[in-house]
Amino acid sequence: MTPDEFRRAGHELIDLIADYLDHGVEAHSVLDRVAPGDVRAMLPEHPPAEPEPWEAVRSDIDRVVLPTITHWQHPNWFAYFPANVTYSSVLGELLSAGLGVQGMSWVTSPACTEIETLMLDWMHELLGLPARYRSTSERGGGVIQGSASEAVLVAILAARWKATAGAVNEIGDTTRLVAYTTSQAHSSIEKGLRIAGIGSDRMRIIDHDEQFAMRPDALAAAIEADTQGGLIPFFVCSTHGSTSSLAFDPTPEIAAVCAGSGVWLHVDGAMAGIAALEPELRWVNQGLERADSYCTNAHKWMGVNFDCSLFWTADRTALLGALSILPEYLRSAAAETGAAIDYRDWQIPLGRRFRALKLWFNLRLDGVGTAQGRIRRDVELAQEFAAWVAADDRFELVAPHPLNLVCLRIVGDDDAPTDELIGRINTAGEFHVTRTVLDGRSALRVSIGAVNTDRSAVQALWQALTT
Amino acid sequence: MTPDEFRRAGHELIDLIADYLDHGVEAHSVLDRVAPGDVRAMLPEHPPAEPEPWEAVRSDIDRVVLPTITHWQHPNWFAYFPANVTYSSVLGELLSAGLGVQGMSWVTSPACTEIETLMLDWMHELLGLPARYRSTSERGGGVIQGSASEAVLVAILAARWKATAGAVNEIGDTTRLVAYTTSQAHSSIEKGLRIAGIGSDRMRIIDHDEQFAMRPDALAAAIEADTQGGLIPFFVCSTHGSTSSLAFDPTPEIAAVCAGSGVWLHVDGAMAGIAALEPELRWVNQGLERADSYCTNAHKWMGVNFDCSLFWTADRTALLGALSILPEYLRSAAAETGAAIDYRDWQIPLGRRFRALKLWFNLRLDGVGTAQGRIRRDVELAQEFAAWVAADDRFELVAPHPLNLVCLRIVGDDDAPTDELIGRINTAGEFHVTRTVLDGRSALRVSIGAVNTDRSAVQALWQALTT
């Protein structure tokens, strides 16, 4: 492909994306009708022997790709979580791809590291986070992770290092370490623990209350019992906005329990934490001033395209202890003086893209006001939707709904009607919602927050649910 | 940012990237002269209160970013490894960013999963890999990982699961598991083992021969000793092209040792494995027909922009056993019938981008012939460069150089002259090379393979090294 072919194709692709995000997505059903194997059957089994023209690829975007993806940017997207893409962040990703720099060390691209550190400090300020996480603080700092899964894994590894005074790096014995969370925590907590060698036998599922929030007294009792049993409580995950129902664990009380036992407290605010961009919603930060690490995703509600998970720790020494390995070919004078950050030691992989560009572009070109306005709008729409549910005898709300997620079910002892309703909506394909289970009962999740979703889309969903 | 502003800015950015990759990068030194803190000092400490125009961001690309990144696409790039960016792959990344789909499950975007599986099969064919890795084989399959670090970590986790018959997921006891590699293996092996709870006490550094390749007899002896000692040998990493010198471990012989002991054999061909695109270099695949997993990066020499690490396993059952966790909100009918792949269970994170697009675009728009030609050119240039070194009494070659990496040093007992030479070259900033240590002696690595590197650039480097 020549530079001129790239210019022409690139301009076309920019226009395609502009059209797609500017309501073009609405030409598609949110969920297109494909069965496993359908996509592959549309494509050649073998790679082309010769280069193809851009027109052939361009035409396959329309013929193959757009009809067989699930449209996360669709206004009728009420499933999982908002995965918004803003124009500004797409430009940042594009520049990152074009420059192709590696940010594994400061020296391998200084701007990649320093703009990232600054962006984490900007976000720290915009979210109103405690001083202990700022890069200019004595022991804290932030980094972009690929996902909240990776963020919780590095938190677990830092906690593991701290609880063993670093010995785990040599002896690898994790058998006495115990972690604590609730059944409402994200699956990435169990996955991260498993990866780190903490089996499910050492993961305590702490009771939750009727609002699906962890019971601090149950946590304290479990930690006490394990300590008495000769085990080492090392990690607690408190969730700020659970996946199933956006439940908030009471971090201030949990932190008080952890403080007494030296346990690392990670707060997972993957989806909901970003609500703190809106000052009135800053209650989502409750207790962070006593946590050891925190994560919220710019790549969900905020609109920075995936991947851009924001991770802060108040104890970077533990993180570096857990993850630093320095072979000869990665040494640099800048790092050895301590003047520079080498972000490879803050994450699982070695290589890293210049992801800070998309956050920088987003904050400058859209401004935080855009995200704030969308967050306010979505919370208002969710409250309105919840009021409709509450006023309808056929339905019941099954969890608190302080933000943009509403969980409901059809009243009665039987789950079948709710399951059938979810199946009917998703099979029709006009709207997409997610099923979950709360305290053993089926529930329909309505997550509001795609950029193109407006009041009429929420009304249409309610219409579909009720007819 | 409005759709029209995006169109205008996007077109400008496409042109900027076209210019940059089409020799515009040569306006910059490969290594720009910045000290830690310089980049941050060029930027405001606080986020903007109001949106800024594109022109402000555009101007900061020139003012801040381009002067303070390390230019991996520069023709004088001889450091680390080639991290090529092709126009075609930049377009694929752009489309992935614009669509913003999540490929964690088949159902969350069928095309994202199915095109990825097909691309791994296309690459399987183009690299001439053994049948056992193909997605259509009984137990194998491929997936895109973010990096070779993540690939080796999932291999370790699959091996850990297999060696414990899955018990590690519950009991988390890794204390008897032992892994084997050489001192030449990449730092990600030790990092992956550490993450998985295999401490350095359980990582055996097997002797290598004078060509920096693992000694299979030493491996066999170590495995035997550990077995006798009541430990469980579970993982061997054989390197195809080590980072320091591109040394190749003898995988056929290593596989024979592993076969007798049930140990998982992972082959790390991160940089060099992609050479198999060129049929004459297919010897780099030696022994893969008996390995359990393999990784090579499309995002290095081949030219697909980072991140695009190709990982295959011949035992997807172990991978799924190690990494599957299925909460209610991730269930889908397609996956439960076994008809669809859910790639979230093949990797560390849950979320995933539509990375297959950049590989698909690259193979169609550039064709494999482009990468083949570049690989041939780079191997020829490296051989020519090595001949210059061999013919100069002041220098010695310190490792075999069958591909695109040449390691040399200044003759004599002292490392100082070599270290000084490396320091002088990198400080001058016209060229960038990497220092390594081979058998305790400093060596200068010359890695050839940036798209814009040509014979004159290699000649100029040699001139700089010798004057």
PDB file of N, CA and C in Angstrom, chain A residues 1 7 11 15 19 37 39-40 46 52 60 68 70 72 102 107-109 111 114 121 125 160 169-170 172 174 187 191 194-195 197 200-201 322 328-329 344 347 353 364 366 435, chain B residues 1 7 11 15 19 37 39-40 44 46 52 60 68 70 72 107-109 111 114 121 125 160 169-170 172 174 187 191 194-195 197 200-201 306 322 324 328-329 344 347 364 366 435:
ATOM      1  N   MET A   1       0.848  -1.191   0.000  1.00  0.00           N
ATOM      2  CA  MET A   1       0.000   0.000   0.000  1.00  0.00           C
ATOM      3  C   MET A   1       0.887   1.246   0.000  1.00  0.00           C
ATOM      4  N   ARG A   7      -3.558   7.577   2.035  1.00  0.00           N
ATOM      5  CA  ARG A   7      -4.289   8.839   2.216  1.00  0.00           C
ATOM      6  C   ARG A   7      -5.743   8.689   1.763  1.00  0.00           C
ATOM      7  N   HIS A  11      -8.817   8.632   4.384  1.00  0.00           N
ATOM      8  CA  HIS A  11      -9.878   9.643   4.369  1.00  0.00           C
ATOM      9  C   HIS A  11     -11.254   8.978   4.273  1.00  0.00           C
ATOM     10  N   ASP A  15     -14.285   9.071   7.107  1.00  0.00           N
ATOM     11  CA  ASP A  15     -15.673   9.441   6.786  1.00  0.00           C
ATOM     12  C   ASP A  15     -16.641   8.328   7.173  1.00  0.00           C
ATOM     13  N   ASP A  19     -19.682   8.819   9.800  1.00  0.00           N
ATOM     14  CA  ASP A  19     -21.066   8.464   9.474  1.00  0.00           C
ATOM     15  C   ASP A  19     -21.621   7.429  10.454  1.00  0.00           C
ATOM     16  N   GLY A  37     -20.142 -19.536  12.803  1.00  0.00           N
ATOM     17  CA  GLY A  37     -19.646 -20.026  11.520  1.00  0.00           C
ATOM     18  C   GLY A  37     -20.081 -19.182  10.334  1.00  0.00           C
ATOM     19  N   VAL A  39     -19.846 -15.959   9.728  1.00  0.00           N
ATOM     20  CA  VAL A  39     -18.891 -14.935   9.274  1.00  0.00           C
ATOM     21  C   VAL A  39     -17.774 -15.598   8.477  1.00  0.00           C
ATOM     22  N   ARG A  40     -17.234 -16.656   9.048  1.00  0.00           N
ATOM     23  CA  ARG A  40     -16.133 -17.341   8.375  1.00  0.00           C
ATOM     24  C   ARG A  40     -16.559 -17.826   6.994  1.00  0.00           C
ATOM     25  N   HIS A  46      -8.364 -19.250   2.537  1.00  0.00           N
ATOM     26  CA  HIS A  46      -6.916 -19.074   2.408  1.00  0.00           C
ATOM     27  C   HIS A  46      -6.567 -17.620   2.150  1.00  0.00           C
ATOM     28  N   GLU A  52      -4.665  -7.002  -2.598  1.00  0.00           N
ATOM     29  CA  GLU A  52      -5.974  -6.616  -3.127  1.00  0.00           C
ATOM     30  C   GLU A  52      -6.106  -5.095  -3.066  1.00  0.00           C
ATOM     31  N   ASP A  60     -15.854  -5.174   1.777  1.00  0.00           N
ATOM     32  CA  ASP A  60     -16.080  -6.214   2.797  1.00  0.00           C
ATOM     33  C   ASP A  60     -16.441  -5.634   4.162  1.00  0.00           C
ATOM     34  N   THR A  68     -22.246  -8.198  10.911  1.00  0.00           N
ATOM     35  CA  THR A  68     -21.990  -9.333  11.813  1.00  0.00           C
ATOM     36  C   THR A  68     -21.269  -8.926  13.093  1.00  0.00           C
ATOM     37  N   THR A  70     -21.801  -6.876  16.801  1.00  0.00           N
ATOM     38  CA  THR A  70     -22.810  -6.393  17.726  1.00  0.00           C
ATOM     39  C   THR A  70     -22.518  -4.910  17.906  1.00  0.00           C
ATOM     40  N   TRP A  72     -22.213  -1.914  19.674  1.00  0.00           N
ATOM     41  CA  TRP A  72     -22.118  -1.342  21.025  1.00  0.00           C
ATOM     42  C   TRP A  72     -22.411   0.161  21.042  1.00  0.00           C
ATOM     43  N   GLN A 102       6.870   2.444  21.328  1.00  0.00           N
ATOM     44  CA  GLN A 102       6.738   1.521  22.440  1.00  0.00           C
ATOM     45  C   GLN A 102       7.032   2.259  23.736  1.00  0.00           C
ATOM     46  N   VAL A 107      12.758   5.605  28.453  1.00  0.00           N
ATOM     47  CA  VAL A 107      13.724   5.917  27.411  1.00  0.00           C
ATOM     48  C   VAL A 107      13.260   5.453  26.027  1.00  0.00           C
ATOM     49  N   THR A 108      12.350   4.487  25.975  1.00  0.00           N
ATOM     50  CA  THR A 108      11.901   4.006  24.671  1.00  0.00           C
ATOM     51  C   THR A 108      10.852   4.925  24.055  1.00  0.00           C
ATOM     52  N   SER A 109      10.478   5.965  24.721  1.00  0.00           N
ATOM     53  CA  SER A 109       9.631   7.043  24.198  1.00  0.00           C
ATOM     54  C   SER A 109       9.176   7.943  25.326  1.00  0.00           C
ATOM     55  N   ALA A 111       7.821  10.829  25.770  1.00  0.00           N
ATOM     56  CA  ALA A 111       6.482  11.447  25.768  1.00  0.00           C
ATOM     57  C   ALA A 111       5.408  10.435  26.128  1.00  0.00           C
ATOM     58  N   GLU A 114       5.532  10.239  29.961  1.00  0.00           N
ATOM     59  CA  GLU A 114       5.256  11.470  30.725  1.00  0.00           C
ATOM     60  C   GLU A 114       3.847  12.005  30.471  1.00  0.00           C
ATOM     61  N   ASP A 121      -2.773  12.186  36.393  1.00  0.00           N
ATOM     62  CA  ASP A 121      -2.924  13.278  37.360  1.00  0.00           C
ATOM     63  C   ASP A 121      -4.106  14.184  36.984  1.00  0.00           C
ATOM     64  N   GLU A 125      -7.451  14.677  39.306  1.00  0.00           N
ATOM     65  CA  GLU A 125      -8.049  15.959  39.678  1.00  0.00           C
ATOM     66  C   GLU A 125      -9.529  16.017  39.280  1.00  0.00           C
ATOM     67  N   ARG A 160       0.181  -9.457  47.265  1.00  0.00           N
ATOM     68  CA  ARG A 160       0.867 -10.730  47.526  1.00  0.00           C
ATOM     69  C   ARG A 160       2.320 -10.468  47.924  1.00  0.00           C
ATOM     70  N   ASN A 169       8.276 -13.767  45.497  1.00  0.00           N
ATOM     71  CA  ASN A 169       9.053 -13.724  44.248  1.00  0.00           C
ATOM     72  C   ASN A 169      10.067 -14.860  44.167  1.00  0.00           C
ATOM     73  N   GLU A 170      10.566 -15.280  45.322  1.00  0.00           N
ATOM     74  CA  GLU A 170      11.532 -16.378  45.310  1.00  0.00           C
ATOM     75  C   GLU A 170      10.863 -17.724  45.585  1.00  0.00           C
ATOM     76  N   GLY A 172       7.474 -18.483  45.899  1.00  0.00           N
ATOM     77  CA  GLY A 172       6.241 -18.795  45.170  1.00  0.00           C
ATOM     78  C   GLY A 172       5.162 -19.469  45.995  1.00  0.00           C
ATOM     79  N   THR A 174       1.988 -19.490  47.884  1.00  0.00           N
ATOM     80  CA  THR A 174       0.806 -18.647  48.065  1.00  0.00           C
ATOM     81  C   THR A 174      -0.257 -19.356  48.910  1.00  0.00           C
ATOM     82  N   SER A 187     -16.083 -11.195  37.770  1.00  0.00           N
ATOM     83  CA  SER A 187     -15.377 -12.470  37.575  1.00  0.00           C
ATOM     84  C   SER A 187     -13.871 -12.285  37.480  1.00  0.00           C
ATOM     85  N   LYS A 191     -10.633 -14.608  38.622  1.00  0.00           N
ATOM     86  CA  LYS A 191      -9.656 -14.948  37.582  1.00  0.00           C
ATOM     87  C   LYS A 191      -8.265 -14.440  37.968  1.00  0.00           C
ATOM     88  N   ARG A 194      -6.865 -16.545  40.737  1.00  0.00           N
ATOM     89  CA  ARG A 194      -6.462 -17.846  40.221  1.00  0.00           C
ATOM     90  C   ARG A 194      -5.121 -17.742  39.497  1.00  0.00           C
ATOM     91  N   ILE A 195      -4.996 -16.718  38.642  1.00  0.00           N
ATOM     92  CA  ILE A 195      -3.740 -16.519  37.912  1.00  0.00           C
ATOM     93  C   ILE A 195      -2.582 -16.383  38.893  1.00  0.00           C
ATOM     94  N   GLY A 197      -2.179 -17.657  41.664  1.00  0.00           N
ATOM     95  CA  GLY A 197      -1.939 -18.834  42.492  1.00  0.00           C
ATOM     96  C   GLY A 197      -2.733 -18.847  43.787  1.00  0.00           C
ATOM     97  N   SER A 200      -9.564 -21.077  44.561  1.00  0.00           N
ATOM     98  CA  SER A 200     -10.890 -20.704  45.053  1.00  0.00           C
ATOM     99  C   SER A 200     -11.086 -21.125  46.509  1.00  0.00           C
ATOM    100  N   ASP A 201     -10.301 -22.105  46.983  1.00  0.00           N
ATOM    101  CA  ASP A 201     -10.366 -22.487  48.402  1.00  0.00           C
ATOM    102  C   ASP A 201      -9.905 -21.364  49.329  1.00  0.00           C
ATOM    103  N   ALA A 322       6.592  -6.300  43.101  1.00  0.00           N
ATOM    104  CA  ALA A 322       5.914  -7.465  42.528  1.00  0.00           C
ATOM    105  C   ALA A 322       6.277  -7.683  41.067  1.00  0.00           C
ATOM    106  N   GLU A 328      19.607  -6.996  31.118  1.00  0.00           N
ATOM    107  CA  GLU A 328      20.587  -6.027  30.599  1.00  0.00           C
ATOM    108  C   GLU A 328      20.015  -5.180  29.471  1.00  0.00           C
ATOM    109  N   TYR A 329      19.265  -5.827  28.569  1.00  0.00           N
ATOM    110  CA  TYR A 329      18.820  -5.097  27.392  1.00  0.00           C
ATOM    111  C   TYR A 329      17.721  -4.097  27.691  1.00  0.00           C
ATOM    112  N   ARG A 344       6.619  -0.481  32.295  1.00  0.00           N
ATOM    113  CA  ARG A 344       6.583  -1.950  32.156  1.00  0.00           C
ATOM    114  C   ARG A 344       6.494  -2.628  33.515  1.00  0.00           C
ATOM    115  N   GLN A 347       2.741  -3.197  35.122  1.00  0.00           N
ATOM    116  CA  GLN A 347       1.738  -3.935  34.342  1.00  0.00           C
ATOM    117  C   GLN A 347       2.216  -5.364  34.039  1.00  0.00           C
ATOM    118  N   ARG A 353       1.330   0.462  24.204  1.00  0.00           N
ATOM    119  CA  ARG A 353       1.023   1.486  23.211  1.00  0.00           C
ATOM    120  C   ARG A 353       0.969   2.860  23.868  1.00  0.00           C
ATOM    121  N   ARG A 364      -9.023  17.276  25.824  1.00  0.00           N
ATOM    122  CA  ARG A 364      -8.805  18.589  25.211  1.00  0.00           C
ATOM    123  C   ARG A 364      -9.872  18.920  24.162  1.00  0.00           C
ATOM    124  N   ASP A 366     -12.930  17.319  23.526  1.00  0.00           N
ATOM    125  CA  ASP A 366     -14.330  17.269  23.983  1.00  0.00           C
ATOM    126  C   ASP A 366     -14.506  18.022  25.294  1.00  0.00           C
ATOM    127  N   ARG A 435     -29.096 -10.452  30.841  1.00  0.00           N
ATOM    128  CA  ARG A 435     -29.691 -11.157  31.969  1.00  0.00           C
ATOM    129  C   ARG A 435     -28.641 -11.305  33.060  1.00  0.00           C
TER     130      ARG A 435
ATOM    131  N   MET B   1     -16.550  17.494  20.100  1.00  0.00           N
ATOM    132  CA  MET B   1     -16.041  17.457  18.720  1.00  0.00           C
ATOM    133  C   MET B   1     -17.163  16.954  17.813  1.00  0.00           C
ATOM    134  N   ARG B   7     -14.041  14.789  10.792  1.00  0.00           N
ATOM    135  CA  ARG B   7     -13.620  14.525   9.410  1.00  0.00           C
ATOM    136  C   ARG B   7     -12.375  15.353   9.059  1.00  0.00           C
ATOM    137  N   HIS B  11      -8.732  13.657   8.533  1.00  0.00           N
ATOM    138  CA  HIS B  11      -8.015  13.718   7.259  1.00  0.00           C
ATOM    139  C   HIS B  11      -6.609  14.297   7.465  1.00  0.00           C
ATOM    140  N   ASP B  15      -2.999  12.346   6.852  1.00  0.00           N
ATOM    141  CA  ASP B  15      -1.913  12.917   6.049  1.00  0.00           C
ATOM    142  C   ASP B  15      -0.628  13.042   6.863  1.00  0.00           C
ATOM    143  N   ASP B  19       2.830  11.200   5.845  1.00  0.00           N
ATOM    144  CA  ASP B  19       4.100  11.922   5.720  1.00  0.00           C
ATOM    145  C   ASP B  19       5.162  11.355   6.662  1.00  0.00           C
ATOM    146  N   GLY B  37      11.202  14.550  32.888  1.00  0.00           N
ATOM    147  CA  GLY B  37      10.486  15.746  33.319  1.00  0.00           C
ATOM    148  C   GLY B  37      10.324  16.797  32.236  1.00  0.00           C
ATOM    149  N   VAL B  39       9.122  16.613  29.194  1.00  0.00           N
ATOM    150  CA  VAL B  39       7.859  16.592  28.457  1.00  0.00           C
ATOM    151  C   VAL B  39       6.751  17.204  29.313  1.00  0.00           C
ATOM    152  N   ARG B  40       6.693  16.775  30.550  1.00  0.00           N
ATOM    153  CA  ARG B  40       5.651  17.295  31.444  1.00  0.00           C
ATOM    154  C   ARG B  40       5.753  18.813  31.593  1.00  0.00           C
ATOM    155  N   PRO B  44       0.407  21.859  30.416  1.00  0.00           N
ATOM    156  CA  PRO B  44      -0.244  22.416  31.602  1.00  0.00           C
ATOM    157  C   PRO B  44      -0.435  21.363  32.690  1.00  0.00           C
ATOM    158  N   HIS B  46      -2.799  21.259  34.755  1.00  0.00           N
ATOM    159  CA  HIS B  46      -4.217  20.985  35.009  1.00  0.00           C
ATOM    160  C   HIS B  46      -4.984  20.819  33.706  1.00  0.00           C
ATOM    161  N   GLU B  52     -10.791  22.556  23.598  1.00  0.00           N
ATOM    162  CA  GLU B  52      -9.846  23.307  22.773  1.00  0.00           C
ATOM    163  C   GLU B  52     -10.085  22.954  21.312  1.00  0.00           C
ATOM    164  N   ASP B  60       0.387  20.826  19.124  1.00  0.00           N
ATOM    165  CA  ASP B  60       1.157  20.152  20.176  1.00  0.00           C
ATOM    166  C   ASP B  60       1.757  18.826  19.700  1.00  0.00           C
ATOM    167  N   THR B  68       9.757  14.458  21.284  1.00  0.00           N
ATOM    168  CA  THR B  68      10.086  13.782  22.552  1.00  0.00           C
ATOM    169  C   THR B  68       9.698  12.310  22.560  1.00  0.00           C
ATOM    170  N   THR B  70      10.791   8.487  20.982  1.00  0.00           N
ATOM    171  CA  THR B  70      11.883   7.764  20.347  1.00  0.00           C
ATOM    172  C   THR B  70      11.292   7.202  19.055  1.00  0.00           C
ATOM    173  N   TRP B  72      10.790   4.809  16.550  1.00  0.00           N
ATOM    174  CA  TRP B  72      10.960   3.389  16.226  1.00  0.00           C
ATOM    175  C   TRP B  72      10.868   3.131  14.722  1.00  0.00           C
ATOM    176  N   VAL B 107     -20.657 -13.798  21.134  1.00  0.00           N
ATOM    177  CA  VAL B 107     -21.932 -13.113  20.989  1.00  0.00           C
ATOM    178  C   VAL B 107     -21.809 -11.596  21.092  1.00  0.00           C
ATOM    179  N   THR B 108     -20.750 -11.122  21.715  1.00  0.00           N
ATOM    180  CA  THR B 108     -20.609  -9.673  21.863  1.00  0.00           C
ATOM    181  C   THR B 108     -20.066  -9.019  20.596  1.00  0.00           C
ATOM    182  N   SER B 109     -19.768  -9.768  19.597  1.00  0.00           N
ATOM    183  CA  SER B 109     -19.413  -9.300  18.254  1.00  0.00           C
ATOM    184  C   SER B 109     -18.886 -10.464  17.422  1.00  0.00           C
ATOM    185  N   ALA B 111     -18.220 -11.164  14.348  1.00  0.00           N
ATOM    186  CA  ALA B 111     -17.150 -10.960  13.372  1.00  0.00           C
ATOM    187  C   ALA B 111     -15.792 -10.809  14.047  1.00  0.00           C
ATOM    188  N   GLU B 114     -14.720 -14.420  14.800  1.00  0.00           N
ATOM    189  CA  GLU B 114     -14.536 -15.332  13.653  1.00  0.00           C
ATOM    190  C   GLU B 114     -13.446 -14.857  12.687  1.00  0.00           C
ATOM    191  N   ASP B 121      -5.641 -18.854  11.320  1.00  0.00           N
ATOM    192  CA  ASP B 121      -5.480 -19.964  10.373  1.00  0.00           C
ATOM    193  C   ASP B 121      -4.739 -19.508   9.111  1.00  0.00           C
ATOM    194  N   GLU B 125      -1.088 -20.974   7.986  1.00  0.00           N
ATOM    195  CA  GLU B 125      -0.743 -21.452   6.637  1.00  0.00           C
ATOM    196  C   GLU B 125       0.489 -20.723   6.093  1.00  0.00           C
ATOM    197  N   ARG B 160       0.301 -25.216  34.148  1.00  0.00           N
ATOM    198  CA  ARG B 160       0.064 -25.351  35.586  1.00  0.00           C
ATOM    199  C   ARG B 160      -1.217 -26.129  35.836  1.00  0.00           C
ATOM    200  N   ASN B 169      -6.625 -24.623  40.406  1.00  0.00           N
ATOM    201  CA  ASN B 169      -7.715 -23.637  40.429  1.00  0.00           C
ATOM    202  C   ASN B 169      -8.389 -23.569  41.795  1.00  0.00           C
ATOM    203  N   GLU B 170      -8.406 -24.694  42.493  1.00  0.00           N
ATOM    204  CA  GLU B 170      -9.030 -24.694  43.816  1.00  0.00           C
ATOM    205  C   GLU B 170      -7.999 -24.494  44.923  1.00  0.00           C
ATOM    206  N   GLY B 172      -4.597 -23.816  44.656  1.00  0.00           N
ATOM    207  CA  GLY B 172      -3.610 -22.745  44.480  1.00  0.00           C
ATOM    208  C   GLY B 172      -2.198 -23.097  44.898  1.00  0.00           C
ATOM    209  N   THR B 174       1.304 -24.073  44.240  1.00  0.00           N
ATOM    210  CA  THR B 174       2.244 -24.137  43.121  1.00  0.00           C
ATOM    211  C   THR B 174       3.650 -24.512  43.591  1.00  0.00           C
ATOM    212  N   SER B 187      12.876 -11.816  29.605  1.00  0.00           N
ATOM    213  CA  SER B 187      12.493 -11.530  30.998  1.00  0.00           C
ATOM    214  C   SER B 187      11.021 -11.850  31.270  1.00  0.00           C
ATOM    215  N   LYS B 191       8.952 -13.243  34.592  1.00  0.00           N
ATOM    216  CA  LYS B 191       7.822 -12.426  35.057  1.00  0.00           C
ATOM    217  C   LYS B 191       6.534 -13.243  35.044  1.00  0.00           C
ATOM    218  N   ARG B 194       6.595 -15.762  37.838  1.00  0.00           N
ATOM    219  CA  ARG B 194       6.393 -15.090  39.123  1.00  0.00           C
ATOM    220  C   ARG B 194       4.914 -14.768  39.334  1.00  0.00           C
ATOM    221  N   ILE B 195       4.294 -14.213  38.289  1.00  0.00           N
ATOM    222  CA  ILE B 195       2.870 -13.876  38.376  1.00  0.00           C
ATOM    223  C   ILE B 195       2.053 -15.119  38.726  1.00  0.00           C
ATOM    224  N   GLY B 197       2.826 -17.566  40.421  1.00  0.00           N
ATOM    225  CA  GLY B 197       3.148 -18.162  41.714  1.00  0.00           C
ATOM    226  C   GLY B 197       4.262 -19.198  41.663  1.00  0.00           C
ATOM    227  N   SER B 200      11.350 -17.714  41.830  1.00  0.00           N
ATOM    228  CA  SER B 200      12.634 -17.929  41.156  1.00  0.00           C
ATOM    229  C   SER B 200      13.358 -19.168  41.693  1.00  0.00           C
ATOM    230  N   ASP B 201      13.020 -19.595  42.912  1.00  0.00           N
ATOM    231  CA  ASP B 201      13.592 -20.832  43.449  1.00  0.00           C
ATOM    232  C   ASP B 201      13.156 -22.059  42.653  1.00  0.00           C
ATOM    233  N   PHE B 306       1.638  -2.693  16.798  1.00  0.00           N
ATOM    234  CA  PHE B 306       1.421  -3.229  18.140  1.00  0.00           C
ATOM    235  C   PHE B 306       0.018  -2.872  18.617  1.00  0.00           C
ATOM    236  N   ALA B 322      -7.643 -23.564  32.508  1.00  0.00           N
ATOM    237  CA  ALA B 322      -6.907 -22.596  33.330  1.00  0.00           C
ATOM    238  C   ALA B 322      -7.626 -21.264  33.451  1.00  0.00           C
ATOM    239  N   SER B 324     -11.095 -20.305  32.212  1.00  0.00           N
ATOM    240  CA  SER B 324     -12.548 -20.101  32.124  1.00  0.00           C
ATOM    241  C   SER B 324     -13.172 -19.802  33.472  1.00  0.00           C
ATOM    242  N   GLU B 328     -23.035 -15.337  35.436  1.00  0.00           N
ATOM    243  CA  GLU B 328     -24.326 -15.314  34.742  1.00  0.00           C
ATOM    244  C   GLU B 328     -24.362 -14.284  33.619  1.00  0.00           C
ATOM    245  N   TYR B 329     -23.791 -13.104  33.896  1.00  0.00           N
ATOM    246  CA  TYR B 329     -23.925 -12.024  32.910  1.00  0.00           C
ATOM    247  C   TYR B 329     -23.058 -12.242  31.681  1.00  0.00           C
ATOM    248  N   ARG B 344     -12.364 -14.611  25.561  1.00  0.00           N
ATOM    249  CA  ARG B 344     -12.016 -14.144  26.911  1.00  0.00           C
ATOM    250  C   ARG B 344     -11.351 -15.255  27.715  1.00  0.00           C
ATOM    251  N   GLN B 347      -7.255 -15.721  27.353  1.00  0.00           N
ATOM    252  CA  GLN B 347      -6.373 -14.582  27.648  1.00  0.00           C
ATOM    253  C   GLN B 347      -6.552 -14.102  29.089  1.00  0.00           C
ATOM    254  N   ARG B 364      -4.306  -8.416   3.219  1.00  0.00           N
ATOM    255  CA  ARG B 364      -5.015  -8.160   1.958  1.00  0.00           C
ATOM    256  C   ARG B 364      -4.436  -6.965   1.197  1.00  0.00           C
ATOM    257  N   ASP B 366      -1.417  -5.267   1.689  1.00  0.00           N
ATOM    258  CA  ASP B 366       0.017  -5.339   1.377  1.00  0.00           C
ATOM    259  C   ASP B 366       0.382  -6.692   0.785  1.00  0.00           C
ATOM    260  N   ARG B 435      22.574  -2.181  24.061  1.00  0.00           N
ATOM    261  CA  ARG B 435      23.648  -2.942  24.700  1.00  0.00           C
ATOM    262  C   ARG B 435      23.047  -4.212  25.295  1.00  0.00           C
TER     263      ARG B 435
END
